Short mmCIF file of C-alpha atoms in Angstrom, two decimals:
data_model
loop_
_atom_site.label_atom_id
_atom_site.label_comp_id
_atom_site.label_asym_id
_atom_site.label_seq_id
_atom_site.Cartn_x
_atom_site.Cartn_y
_atom_site.Cartn_z
CA MET A 1064 -73.76 31.19 -67.27
CA ASP A 1065 -72.50 34.81 -67.27
CA ALA A 1066 -68.86 33.89 -66.79
CA THR A 1067 -69.06 31.37 -69.62
CA VAL A 1068 -70.77 33.84 -71.93
CA ALA A 1069 -68.11 36.44 -71.15
CA PHE A 1070 -65.46 33.81 -71.80
CA PHE A 1071 -66.92 33.05 -75.22
CA TYR A 1072 -67.37 36.76 -76.06
CA ASP A 1073 -63.70 37.20 -75.28
CA LEU A 1074 -62.83 34.25 -77.45
CA ILE A 1075 -65.02 35.20 -80.44
CA PRO A 1076 -65.96 38.91 -80.27
CA ALA A 1077 -68.41 38.53 -83.20
CA LEU A 1078 -70.75 36.56 -80.91
CA SER A 1079 -71.55 39.63 -78.78
CA ASN A 1080 -73.08 41.38 -81.81
CA LEU A 1081 -75.75 38.70 -82.16
CA PRO A 1082 -79.03 38.90 -80.22
CA ASP A 1083 -78.77 37.35 -76.76
CA TRP A 1084 -81.07 34.38 -77.42
CA LEU A 1085 -79.05 33.36 -80.50
CA SER A 1086 -75.60 33.69 -78.97
CA TYR A 1087 -76.75 31.85 -75.81
CA THR A 1088 -78.15 29.02 -77.96
CA ILE A 1089 -74.94 28.80 -79.98
CA ILE A 1090 -72.78 28.75 -76.86
CA GLY A 1091 -75.01 26.10 -75.27
CA ALA A 1092 -74.93 23.92 -78.37
CA VAL A 1093 -71.15 24.20 -78.66
CA LEU A 1094 -70.71 23.30 -75.00
CA THR A 1095 -73.06 20.31 -75.30
CA VAL A 1096 -71.30 18.99 -78.38
CA GLY A 1097 -67.97 19.61 -76.69
CA ALA A 1098 -69.03 17.68 -73.59
CA PHE A 1099 -70.35 14.82 -75.73
CA LEU A 1100 -67.15 14.66 -77.74
CA PHE A 1101 -65.11 14.72 -74.56
CA ILE A 1102 -67.13 11.83 -73.10
CA ALA A 1103 -66.83 9.83 -76.33
CA VAL A 1104 -63.09 10.33 -76.60
CA PHE A 1105 -62.61 9.69 -72.90
CA ALA A 1106 -64.60 6.45 -73.16
CA LEU A 1107 -62.59 5.35 -76.19
CA ILE A 1108 -59.29 5.94 -74.43
CA GLY A 1109 -60.61 4.74 -71.07
CA ILE A 1110 -61.85 1.41 -72.36
CA TRP A 1111 -58.60 0.81 -74.23
CA LEU A 1112 -56.59 1.75 -71.15
CA GLU A 1113 -58.71 -0.47 -68.94
CA ARG A 1114 -58.15 -3.45 -71.21
CA LYS A 1115 -54.42 -2.79 -71.39
CA ILE A 1116 -54.14 -2.38 -67.61
CA SER A 1117 -56.19 -5.48 -66.90
CA GLY A 1118 -54.07 -7.39 -69.38
CA HIS A 1119 -50.75 -6.33 -67.93
CA MET A 1120 -51.94 -6.92 -64.36
CA GLN A 1121 -52.70 -10.49 -65.38
CA ASP A 1122 -49.33 -10.82 -67.15
CA ARG A 1123 -51.02 -10.64 -70.56
CA LEU A 1124 -50.62 -7.98 -73.22
CA GLY A 1125 -54.23 -6.99 -73.90
CA PRO A 1126 -55.29 -5.81 -77.37
CA MET A 1127 -52.25 -5.63 -79.66
CA GLU A 1128 -53.43 -5.91 -83.26
CA VAL A 1129 -55.82 -3.17 -84.38
CA GLY A 1130 -54.15 0.07 -85.44
CA GLY A 1131 -50.57 -1.01 -85.05
CA TRP A 1132 -49.11 0.48 -81.89
CA HIS A 1133 -50.37 -1.61 -78.94
CA GLY A 1134 -53.84 -1.94 -80.46
CA TRP A 1135 -54.71 1.72 -79.96
CA ALA A 1136 -57.62 1.53 -82.46
CA GLN A 1137 -59.29 -1.45 -80.79
CA THR A 1138 -62.10 0.57 -79.20
CA ILE A 1139 -62.66 2.48 -82.45
CA ALA A 1140 -63.15 -0.83 -84.23
CA ASP A 1141 -65.48 -1.96 -81.43
CA THR A 1142 -67.50 1.25 -81.77
CA VAL A 1143 -67.91 0.70 -85.50
CA LYS A 1144 -69.06 -2.83 -84.76
CA LEU A 1145 -71.60 -1.55 -82.21
CA LEU A 1146 -72.88 1.06 -84.69
CA VAL A 1147 -73.68 -1.51 -87.37
CA LYS A 1148 -75.08 -4.09 -84.96
CA GLU A 1149 -78.77 -4.97 -85.00
CA ASP A 1150 -80.80 -3.11 -82.40
CA ILE A 1151 -82.69 -5.95 -80.72
CA ILE A 1152 -85.71 -5.13 -78.56
CA PRO A 1153 -87.27 -8.10 -76.76
CA GLU A 1154 -90.87 -8.82 -77.79
CA LYS A 1155 -92.23 -8.72 -74.25
CA ALA A 1156 -90.25 -5.63 -73.28
CA ASP A 1157 -91.89 -2.31 -72.44
CA LYS A 1158 -90.82 -0.71 -75.72
CA PHE A 1159 -90.97 2.94 -74.71
CA LEU A 1160 -89.11 2.59 -71.42
CA PHE A 1161 -86.66 0.16 -72.99
CA LYS A 1162 -85.71 2.61 -75.71
CA PHE A 1163 -85.55 5.54 -73.34
CA ALA A 1164 -83.51 4.14 -70.45
CA PRO A 1165 -80.00 4.48 -71.98
CA PHE A 1166 -80.63 8.09 -72.91
CA ILE A 1167 -81.85 9.02 -69.43
CA MET A 1168 -78.79 7.43 -67.91
CA PHE A 1169 -76.47 9.13 -70.38
CA THR A 1170 -78.18 12.50 -70.05
CA ALA A 1171 -77.90 12.34 -66.28
CA SER A 1172 -74.18 11.66 -66.40
CA MET A 1173 -73.59 14.26 -69.08
CA ALA A 1174 -75.55 16.93 -67.20
CA ALA A 1175 -72.95 16.77 -64.44
CA PHE A 1176 -70.34 18.06 -66.90
CA ALA A 1177 -72.11 21.41 -66.87
CA ALA A 1178 -70.73 22.33 -63.46
CA LEU A 1179 -67.15 21.04 -63.64
CA PRO A 1180 -64.53 23.80 -63.27
CA TRP A 1181 -61.90 23.25 -65.96
CA SER A 1182 -59.79 26.30 -65.28
CA ALA A 1183 -59.89 29.61 -63.43
CA ARG A 1184 -61.96 31.18 -66.19
CA PHE A 1185 -63.78 28.29 -67.81
CA ILE A 1186 -66.71 26.55 -66.17
CA PRO A 1187 -69.72 25.81 -68.39
CA ALA A 1188 -72.27 26.85 -65.75
CA ASN A 1189 -71.02 28.74 -62.73
CA LEU A 1190 -73.77 27.87 -60.24
CA ASN A 1191 -73.46 28.99 -56.65
CA VAL A 1192 -74.72 25.53 -55.63
CA GLY A 1193 -72.64 23.64 -58.19
CA LEU A 1194 -71.80 20.73 -55.92
CA LEU A 1195 -75.42 20.25 -54.91
CA TYR A 1196 -76.42 20.34 -58.59
CA ILE A 1197 -73.91 17.65 -59.53
CA LEU A 1198 -74.94 15.43 -56.62
CA SER A 1199 -78.63 15.68 -57.44
CA VAL A 1200 -78.19 15.23 -61.19
CA SER A 1201 -75.93 12.22 -60.84
CA SER A 1202 -78.50 10.42 -58.69
CA LEU A 1203 -80.82 10.48 -61.73
CA VAL A 1204 -78.62 7.75 -63.16
CA VAL A 1205 -80.37 5.21 -60.97
CA ILE A 1206 -83.67 5.99 -62.69
CA GLY A 1207 -82.15 5.06 -66.04
CA ILE A 1208 -80.83 1.81 -64.61
CA LEU A 1209 -84.17 0.94 -62.97
CA MET A 1210 -86.03 1.74 -66.21
CA GLY A 1211 -83.70 -0.45 -68.22
CA GLY A 1212 -83.94 -3.34 -65.79
CA TRP A 1213 -87.72 -3.12 -65.47
CA ALA A 1214 -88.44 -2.65 -69.18
CA SER A 1215 -86.26 -5.59 -70.20
CA ASN A 1216 -88.85 -7.95 -68.66
CA ASN A 1217 -86.04 -10.23 -67.56
CA LYS A 1218 -85.77 -11.29 -63.94
CA TRP A 1219 -81.98 -11.04 -63.87
CA SER A 1220 -82.07 -7.54 -65.31
CA LEU A 1221 -84.60 -6.58 -62.67
CA TYR A 1222 -82.36 -8.08 -59.99
CA GLY A 1223 -79.49 -5.99 -61.25
CA ALA A 1224 -81.59 -2.85 -61.34
CA MET A 1225 -82.94 -3.42 -57.82
CA ARG A 1226 -79.45 -4.06 -56.48
CA SER A 1227 -78.29 -0.90 -58.18
CA ALA A 1228 -81.10 1.15 -56.67
CA ALA A 1229 -80.39 -0.20 -53.18
CA GLN A 1230 -76.68 0.38 -53.59
CA MET A 1231 -76.92 3.91 -54.94
CA ILE A 1232 -79.42 5.07 -52.35
CA SER A 1233 -77.22 3.70 -49.55
CA TYR A 1234 -73.97 5.09 -50.89
CA GLU A 1235 -75.29 8.54 -51.66
CA ILE A 1236 -75.32 9.21 -47.91
CA PRO A 1237 -71.56 8.75 -47.31
CA VAL A 1238 -70.88 10.58 -50.56
CA ALA A 1239 -72.83 13.62 -49.44
CA LEU A 1240 -71.57 13.47 -45.85
CA SER A 1241 -67.90 13.22 -46.81
CA LEU A 1242 -68.34 16.17 -49.17
CA ILE A 1243 -69.92 18.14 -46.33
CA VAL A 1244 -66.70 17.65 -44.34
CA ALA A 1245 -64.82 19.45 -47.10
CA LEU A 1246 -67.57 22.06 -47.45
CA LEU A 1247 -67.14 22.92 -43.76
CA LEU A 1248 -63.62 23.93 -44.69
CA THR A 1249 -64.36 25.98 -47.79
CA GLY A 1250 -67.73 27.31 -46.71
CA SER A 1251 -69.16 27.41 -50.22
CA MET A 1252 -70.97 25.13 -52.68
CA ASP A 1253 -69.66 27.13 -55.63
CA MET A 1254 -67.23 24.88 -57.50
CA GLN A 1255 -64.90 27.76 -58.42
CA GLU A 1256 -64.98 29.08 -54.86
CA ILE A 1257 -64.02 25.62 -53.54
CA VAL A 1258 -61.05 25.46 -55.91
CA ARG A 1259 -59.96 29.03 -55.21
CA GLY A 1260 -59.89 28.27 -51.50
CA GLN A 1261 -57.19 25.66 -52.12
CA ALA A 1262 -54.64 27.96 -53.77
CA GLY A 1263 -50.96 27.85 -52.93
CA GLY A 1264 -49.50 24.42 -53.48
CA ILE A 1265 -50.24 20.84 -52.58
CA PHE A 1266 -50.35 21.36 -48.79
CA ASN A 1267 -53.17 23.86 -49.09
CA TRP A 1268 -55.42 21.35 -50.80
CA ASN A 1269 -58.42 20.23 -48.83
CA ILE A 1270 -57.11 16.66 -48.66
CA PHE A 1271 -54.44 17.87 -46.20
CA GLY A 1272 -56.79 20.07 -44.18
CA TYR A 1273 -56.81 19.15 -40.45
CA PHE A 1274 -54.59 16.22 -41.36
CA PRO A 1275 -55.61 13.39 -41.36
CA LEU A 1276 -59.32 14.18 -40.96
CA LEU A 1277 -59.93 15.41 -44.52
CA PHE A 1278 -57.76 12.64 -45.86
CA ILE A 1279 -60.13 10.10 -44.29
CA ALA A 1280 -63.05 12.03 -45.77
CA PHE A 1281 -61.39 11.77 -49.17
CA ILE A 1282 -60.97 7.99 -48.79
CA ILE A 1283 -64.62 7.67 -47.74
CA TYR A 1284 -65.72 9.71 -50.73
CA PHE A 1285 -63.56 7.66 -53.06
CA ILE A 1286 -64.94 4.32 -51.81
CA ALA A 1287 -68.53 5.54 -51.86
CA SER A 1288 -68.15 7.05 -55.30
CA LEU A 1289 -66.89 3.70 -56.60
CA ALA A 1290 -70.18 2.24 -55.44
CA GLU A 1291 -72.07 5.16 -57.00
CA VAL A 1292 -70.69 4.40 -60.45
CA ASN A 1293 -71.03 0.61 -60.08
CA ARG A 1294 -67.35 -0.16 -60.39
CA THR A 1295 -65.68 -3.25 -58.96
CA PRO A 1296 -65.63 -4.13 -56.06
CA PHE A 1297 -69.15 -2.70 -55.99
CA ASP A 1298 -70.31 -3.89 -59.42
CA LEU A 1299 -73.17 -6.00 -58.07
CA PRO A 1300 -75.74 -4.46 -60.45
CA GLU A 1301 -73.73 -5.65 -63.44
CA ALA A 1302 -72.13 -8.77 -61.95
CA GLU A 1303 -71.15 -10.39 -65.21
CA SER A 1304 -70.64 -13.77 -63.61
CA GLU A 1305 -73.98 -14.05 -61.83
CA LEU A 1306 -76.42 -11.63 -63.52
CA VAL A 1307 -74.84 -11.51 -66.99
CA ALA A 1308 -74.42 -7.71 -66.99
CA GLY A 1309 -77.65 -7.13 -65.01
CA PHE A 1310 -79.76 -4.32 -66.41
CA MET A 1311 -77.76 -4.27 -69.66
CA THR A 1312 -78.42 -7.94 -70.54
CA GLU A 1313 -81.13 -7.34 -73.14
CA TYR A 1314 -79.49 -4.33 -74.75
CA SER A 1315 -77.45 -4.48 -77.92
CA GLY A 1316 -75.73 -2.19 -80.38
CA MET A 1317 -75.79 1.53 -79.80
CA ARG A 1318 -78.19 1.45 -76.84
CA TRP A 1319 -75.76 -0.77 -75.02
CA ALA A 1320 -72.94 1.54 -76.06
CA PHE A 1321 -74.77 4.45 -74.44
CA PHE A 1322 -74.87 2.57 -71.13
CA MET A 1323 -71.15 2.00 -71.49
CA LEU A 1324 -70.56 5.68 -72.35
CA ALA A 1325 -72.57 6.73 -69.32
CA GLU A 1326 -70.53 4.40 -67.12
CA TYR A 1327 -67.25 5.92 -68.26
CA ALA A 1328 -68.66 9.45 -68.08
CA ASN A 1329 -69.69 8.71 -64.48
CA MET A 1330 -66.21 7.47 -63.69
CA PHE A 1331 -64.83 10.76 -64.88
CA VAL A 1332 -67.46 12.85 -63.09
CA VAL A 1333 -66.85 11.32 -59.68
CA SER A 1334 -63.09 11.67 -60.18
CA ALA A 1335 -63.58 15.29 -61.24
CA ILE A 1336 -65.66 15.98 -58.13
CA SER A 1337 -63.02 14.56 -55.81
CA THR A 1338 -60.40 16.50 -57.76
CA THR A 1339 -62.35 19.72 -57.29
CA VAL A 1340 -63.29 19.22 -53.67
CA PHE A 1341 -60.22 17.48 -52.28
CA LEU A 1342 -57.32 17.78 -54.71
CA GLY A 1343 -57.41 21.45 -55.56
CA GLY A 1344 -59.11 21.31 -58.96
CA TRP A 1345 -57.15 23.26 -61.52
CA GLN A 1346 -54.59 24.49 -58.97
CA PRO A 1347 -51.02 23.42 -59.74
CA ILE A 1348 -49.05 21.21 -57.34
CA ALA A 1349 -46.75 24.11 -56.44
CA PRO A 1350 -47.36 27.85 -57.01
CA PHE A 1351 -44.34 28.27 -59.35
CA LEU A 1352 -45.92 25.80 -61.81
CA ASP A 1353 -48.64 28.39 -62.47
CA PHE A 1354 -47.63 28.78 -66.13
CA ILE A 1355 -49.07 25.35 -66.98
CA PRO A 1356 -52.75 25.92 -67.80
CA GLY A 1357 -55.49 24.80 -65.42
CA PRO A 1358 -57.17 22.15 -67.61
CA PHE A 1359 -53.91 20.20 -67.59
CA TRP A 1360 -53.92 19.96 -63.79
CA PHE A 1361 -57.63 19.30 -63.62
CA LEU A 1362 -57.52 16.54 -66.25
CA GLY A 1363 -54.31 15.09 -64.86
CA LYS A 1364 -55.65 14.75 -61.34
CA ALA A 1365 -58.99 13.36 -62.53
CA LEU A 1366 -57.30 10.83 -64.82
CA PHE A 1367 -55.02 9.80 -61.98
CA LEU A 1368 -58.08 8.98 -59.89
CA VAL A 1369 -59.61 7.12 -62.84
CA LEU A 1370 -56.42 5.07 -63.03
CA ILE A 1371 -56.74 4.21 -59.34
CA GLN A 1372 -60.32 3.12 -59.99
CA MET A 1373 -59.07 0.76 -62.70
CA TRP A 1374 -56.25 -0.46 -60.48
CA LEU A 1375 -58.76 -1.30 -57.75
CA ARG A 1376 -61.05 -3.01 -60.23
CA TRP A 1377 -58.39 -5.51 -61.20
CA THR A 1378 -57.30 -6.05 -57.61
CA LEU A 1379 -60.47 -6.71 -55.64
CA PRO A 1380 -63.19 -9.32 -56.01
CA ARG A 1381 -66.86 -8.36 -55.89
CA LEU A 1382 -68.48 -7.84 -52.48
CA ARG A 1383 -71.48 -9.80 -51.26
CA VAL A 1384 -74.74 -7.86 -50.88
CA ASP A 1385 -74.59 -8.00 -47.09
CA GLN A 1386 -70.95 -6.88 -47.10
CA LEU A 1387 -71.93 -4.01 -49.37
CA MET A 1388 -74.60 -2.85 -46.93
CA TYR A 1389 -72.30 -3.39 -43.95
CA THR A 1390 -69.63 -1.19 -45.51
CA THR A 1391 -71.88 1.77 -46.09
CA TRP A 1392 -74.20 1.70 -43.09
CA LYS A 1393 -71.83 0.47 -40.40
CA VAL A 1394 -68.48 1.89 -41.50
CA LEU A 1395 -68.62 4.75 -43.99
CA THR A 1396 -71.69 6.57 -42.67
CA PRO A 1397 -70.72 6.60 -38.95
CA PHE A 1398 -67.16 7.58 -39.83
CA SER A 1399 -68.27 10.51 -41.96
CA PHE A 1400 -70.65 11.66 -39.20
CA ALA A 1401 -67.79 11.51 -36.73
CA LEU A 1402 -65.63 13.51 -39.14
CA ILE A 1403 -68.31 16.18 -39.52
CA LEU A 1404 -68.58 16.50 -35.76
CA LEU A 1405 -64.81 16.63 -35.26
CA VAL A 1406 -64.18 19.13 -38.03
CA SER A 1407 -66.96 21.47 -36.97
CA PHE A 1408 -65.79 21.21 -33.38
CA ILE A 1409 -62.23 22.10 -34.34
CA LYS A 1410 -63.50 24.92 -36.53
CA VAL A 1411 -65.56 26.42 -33.73
CA LEU A 1412 -62.56 26.27 -31.42
CA MET B 29 -65.89 -2.81 -30.64
CA LYS B 30 -62.31 -4.07 -30.82
CA GLU B 31 -63.47 -6.57 -33.45
CA TYR B 32 -65.03 -3.75 -35.47
CA PHE B 33 -61.85 -1.68 -35.65
CA ARG B 34 -59.72 -4.72 -36.31
CA ASN B 35 -62.03 -5.52 -39.26
CA ILE B 36 -61.56 -2.06 -40.70
CA TYR B 37 -57.81 -2.18 -40.19
CA GLN B 38 -57.58 -5.59 -41.84
CA ALA B 39 -59.75 -4.47 -44.77
CA ILE B 40 -57.49 -1.50 -45.47
CA ALA B 41 -54.28 -3.48 -44.96
CA THR B 42 -55.31 -6.38 -47.20
CA ILE B 43 -56.53 -4.04 -49.92
CA LEU B 44 -53.16 -2.28 -49.90
CA ILE B 45 -51.32 -5.61 -50.04
CA GLY B 46 -53.50 -6.68 -52.97
CA MET B 47 -52.88 -3.40 -54.76
CA GLY B 48 -49.17 -3.92 -54.27
CA VAL B 49 -49.40 -7.34 -55.87
CA THR B 50 -51.29 -6.06 -58.90
CA LEU B 51 -48.92 -3.11 -59.24
CA ARG B 52 -45.96 -5.47 -59.29
CA HIS B 53 -47.63 -7.58 -61.96
CA LEU B 54 -48.42 -4.47 -64.00
CA PHE B 55 -44.70 -4.12 -64.66
CA THR B 56 -43.68 -7.75 -65.02
CA ARG B 57 -43.17 -9.16 -68.49
CA ALA B 58 -46.20 -10.76 -70.07
CA VAL B 59 -46.05 -14.54 -70.13
CA THR B 60 -48.16 -14.76 -73.28
CA ILE B 61 -46.68 -14.54 -76.77
CA GLN B 62 -48.16 -12.86 -79.86
CA TYR B 63 -49.01 -16.17 -81.51
CA PRO B 64 -49.23 -15.68 -85.25
CA HIS B 65 -46.24 -13.33 -85.16
CA VAL B 66 -44.20 -15.18 -82.58
CA LYS B 67 -44.20 -18.94 -82.51
CA ARG B 68 -42.88 -21.33 -79.95
CA GLU B 69 -40.56 -23.94 -81.42
CA LEU B 70 -42.08 -27.39 -80.91
CA PRO B 71 -39.85 -30.38 -80.06
CA SER B 72 -38.91 -32.34 -83.16
CA ARG B 73 -40.66 -35.46 -81.89
CA SER B 74 -43.98 -33.72 -81.35
CA ARG B 75 -46.91 -35.44 -83.01
CA GLN B 76 -48.73 -33.10 -85.37
CA LYS B 77 -49.25 -33.40 -89.10
CA LEU B 78 -48.28 -36.69 -90.79
CA PHE B 79 -45.72 -36.66 -93.57
CA VAL B 80 -44.80 -39.48 -95.98
CA ASN B 81 -41.55 -39.51 -97.89
CA MET B 82 -42.82 -41.30 -101.02
CA ASP B 83 -39.29 -41.95 -102.33
CA ASP B 84 -38.87 -44.46 -99.53
CA CYS B 85 -42.35 -46.00 -99.48
CA ILE B 86 -42.48 -49.62 -100.57
CA GLY B 87 -46.26 -49.92 -100.31
CA CYS B 88 -46.17 -52.62 -97.62
CA LEU B 89 -49.51 -51.46 -96.10
CA GLN B 90 -48.24 -51.91 -92.53
CA CYS B 91 -49.12 -48.35 -91.58
CA ALA B 92 -52.62 -48.67 -93.00
CA ARG B 93 -53.15 -51.86 -90.99
CA ALA B 94 -51.81 -50.31 -87.80
CA CYS B 95 -54.06 -47.26 -88.01
CA PRO B 96 -56.82 -47.55 -85.37
CA VAL B 97 -59.13 -45.11 -87.18
CA ASP B 98 -58.44 -46.25 -90.76
CA CYS B 99 -57.36 -42.85 -91.97
CA ILE B 100 -54.67 -44.17 -94.35
CA THR B 101 -55.73 -45.52 -97.76
CA ILE B 102 -53.09 -47.13 -99.99
CA GLU B 103 -53.48 -48.60 -103.45
CA ASN B 104 -50.62 -50.60 -104.98
CA ILE B 105 -49.93 -51.95 -108.44
CA LYS B 106 -47.27 -54.63 -108.74
CA ALA B 107 -44.31 -53.62 -110.82
CA GLY B 108 -43.67 -55.56 -114.02
CA LYS B 109 -40.83 -58.13 -114.18
CA ASP B 110 -38.64 -55.91 -116.31
CA GLU B 111 -39.49 -52.68 -114.40
CA ASP B 112 -36.97 -51.32 -111.91
CA LEU B 113 -38.41 -48.84 -109.39
CA GLY B 114 -35.11 -48.34 -107.58
CA VAL B 115 -34.27 -48.86 -103.94
CA THR B 116 -35.18 -46.99 -100.75
CA SER B 117 -32.64 -45.06 -98.74
CA ASN B 118 -32.08 -48.08 -96.46
CA GLY B 119 -31.53 -50.41 -99.38
CA GLN B 120 -34.90 -52.14 -99.75
CA LYS B 121 -36.06 -52.89 -103.28
CA LYS B 122 -39.26 -51.14 -104.32
CA ARG B 123 -41.64 -53.67 -105.85
CA MET B 124 -44.87 -51.70 -106.01
CA HIS B 125 -46.23 -48.68 -107.82
CA VAL B 126 -47.91 -46.85 -104.91
CA ILE B 127 -50.55 -45.12 -107.02
CA LYS B 128 -52.60 -43.92 -104.08
CA PHE B 129 -51.45 -42.90 -100.60
CA ASP B 130 -54.14 -40.78 -98.94
CA ILE B 131 -54.16 -39.71 -95.30
CA ASP B 132 -57.32 -38.13 -93.94
CA MET B 133 -55.99 -35.75 -91.29
CA ALA B 134 -59.56 -35.09 -90.18
CA LYS B 135 -59.74 -38.65 -88.91
CA CYS B 136 -56.18 -38.91 -87.60
CA CYS B 137 -55.93 -39.33 -83.83
CA TYR B 138 -52.19 -38.54 -83.66
CA CYS B 139 -51.33 -41.85 -81.96
CA ALA B 140 -48.26 -42.37 -84.20
CA ASP B 141 -49.02 -46.11 -84.37
CA CYS B 142 -48.39 -45.91 -88.13
CA VAL B 143 -44.90 -44.56 -87.60
CA PHE B 144 -43.40 -47.49 -85.68
CA PRO B 145 -44.14 -50.43 -88.02
CA CYS B 146 -42.83 -48.70 -91.15
CA PRO B 147 -39.82 -50.77 -92.37
CA THR B 148 -38.26 -47.84 -94.22
CA GLU B 149 -39.16 -45.08 -91.74
CA CYS B 150 -40.85 -43.09 -94.45
CA ILE B 151 -44.03 -42.10 -92.56
CA THR B 152 -43.36 -39.59 -89.78
CA MET B 153 -45.11 -37.12 -87.50
CA THR B 154 -43.94 -33.53 -88.09
CA PRO B 155 -44.19 -30.51 -85.74
CA ASP B 156 -46.35 -28.65 -88.28
CA TYR B 157 -49.68 -27.91 -86.59
CA GLU B 158 -51.07 -25.09 -88.76
CA PHE B 159 -53.12 -26.92 -91.34
CA ALA B 160 -56.65 -25.70 -90.59
CA THR B 161 -58.82 -25.55 -93.71
CA TYR B 162 -62.18 -24.09 -94.62
CA ASP B 163 -63.47 -27.46 -95.85
CA ARG B 164 -63.16 -30.78 -94.08
CA GLY B 165 -62.44 -32.44 -97.42
CA ASP B 166 -59.27 -30.38 -97.76
CA LEU B 167 -57.78 -32.28 -94.84
CA LEU B 168 -57.44 -35.34 -97.07
CA VAL B 169 -53.76 -35.23 -98.03
CA HIS B 170 -52.58 -37.00 -101.20
CA PHE B 171 -48.98 -38.19 -101.00
CA SER B 172 -48.74 -40.39 -104.10
CA GLN B 173 -46.39 -39.08 -106.79
CA TYR B 174 -48.42 -40.62 -109.60
CA SER B 175 -50.75 -38.31 -111.49
CA ALA B 176 -54.36 -39.37 -112.02
CA GLU B 177 -53.66 -40.38 -115.65
CA GLU B 178 -50.58 -42.40 -114.74
CA ALA B 179 -52.49 -44.14 -111.97
CA GLU B 180 -55.37 -44.89 -114.31
CA ALA B 181 -52.95 -46.23 -116.95
CA LEU B 182 -51.32 -48.47 -114.37
CA ARG B 183 -54.73 -49.67 -113.19
CA GLU B 184 -55.69 -50.41 -116.80
CA ARG B 185 -52.45 -52.33 -117.32
CA ASP B 186 -53.06 -54.28 -114.14
CA ARG B 187 -56.63 -55.05 -115.19
CA LYS B 188 -55.44 -56.31 -118.56
CA GLU B 189 -52.70 -58.39 -116.97
CA LYS B 190 -55.14 -59.88 -114.53
CA ALA B 191 -57.63 -60.52 -117.31
CA ALA B 192 -54.92 -62.19 -119.38
CA LEU B 193 -53.88 -64.28 -116.40
CA ALA B 194 -57.46 -65.22 -115.70
CA ALA B 195 -58.00 -66.11 -119.36
CA ALA B 196 -54.85 -68.18 -119.40
CA LYS B 197 -55.93 -69.93 -116.22
CA GLU B 198 -59.36 -70.62 -117.64
CA ALA B 199 -57.86 -71.89 -120.87
CA LYS B 200 -55.58 -74.14 -118.86
CA LEU B 201 -58.48 -75.44 -116.79
CA LYS B 202 -60.54 -76.00 -119.91
CA ALA B 203 -57.68 -77.85 -121.54
CA ALA B 204 -57.24 -79.97 -118.44
CA ALA B 205 -60.97 -80.68 -118.33
CA GLN B 206 -61.02 -81.64 -121.99
CA ALA B 207 -57.98 -83.84 -121.49
CA ALA B 208 -59.71 -85.50 -118.55
CA GLU B 209 -62.86 -86.04 -120.63
CA LYS B 210 -60.90 -87.57 -123.44
CA LYS B 211 -59.14 -89.81 -120.98
CA ASP B 212 -62.50 -90.83 -119.52
CA LYS B 213 -63.89 -91.69 -122.95
CA LYS B 214 -60.80 -93.64 -123.76
CA ASP B 215 -61.04 -95.51 -120.50
CA ASN B 216 -64.67 -96.30 -121.08
#
């Protein structure tokens, strides 16, 4: 927190005259609101982009009417619709858990934003175990999903939630293992330290370390993170065509919107993690491009990965449950173990 | 073991091929059109909304008889002896006041069976397909050029004429009957 507080004191000197507890609270509140606004705007743009991309990949145009230019206001209109929609809670549902599940899921995905390094100076919370914090916080998402599925009192929702739990628990292992491969290289869990270790152009990024070993680790992380955020081809928990949106079936209006927000926030978080760990975070592609500020590079790389996620979604069909388990336990996990062994062996040599 | 690695290789290769396909389609032109703004021209013989050119209609009822779903209702009043209603574009004399020519497009099955028997080719299918309404009753299209008052006046005239005819006929019958009675009496 100290670096952030110093950053804000630099920005607004008047803050340093206030008592510590007040200035800390103000900074925290501003950061929280900022993160929420970022997620909301990102989800608005992301959903619109996803619909446009899916449309064009199927030789359609996607939304074209609302707002004039290529339907840019479509998601805004949808949000207004969701805000005024009736909030339906099934009679036999567990009311407390039902109401609470979307917020737990959203909180878990938003908490991860606390440790994302946006530029050399700006990181909301500079933890020395930042990566570990993000990994542990983002696994809370599964609790929200399980709560929603269980409280809905609907067998299909419960199916979706159980699938999601099984999937997330299995895929967290390759996620963590492939990140360990990169950590062997940087030797730190501090997000800023990881990024700083990749200075000096594209070929110093971790993705090209011990080529192609770290590249394979990056691919493993990318695949596993897709499963972590329930994106196609790993969208079995939602499975519109068989489970009718799984754990979200009984939700409507703003509660449903919060699930959607959390999904898009998660998409960004996993992309931001791979950006930080493998693609050099806020480091520019080449050292002479230093004058472009860090957030541009960070956002650009993360959005590029989000685009690839969308591209994959409209390319691949959904996996079967047994294929899902095969992929993680028999392919991704052994490969990442082999990578850890190889990289540590090379490092010792 | 070989099988295992071949599986992985094939998975990666096919995913890349699939991504190539979707990337290519991302940049191809959309095949859909923006319907209300852009419309596809329909062929002139396409069978959509019915249209009747009342200037040519002679009220022969052939279309109404041909209709399999009875969606055409026609009411005619004979023209008077001294009335001239003009001729149709193909030279037929018009002998009827067509005071009612209603087509219920809600019932129409677009078979075009009414189009072929028409002797003056005045009933046709048009390519106009945008006639959705908020009320089913609004799909009842009135083609007759006679206003309600004119139609009612013509009906009244017809009723009077018919009544006069009937009265004349009755009077004639009565006269005949009386004549026959007289004859009978005479004979007896």
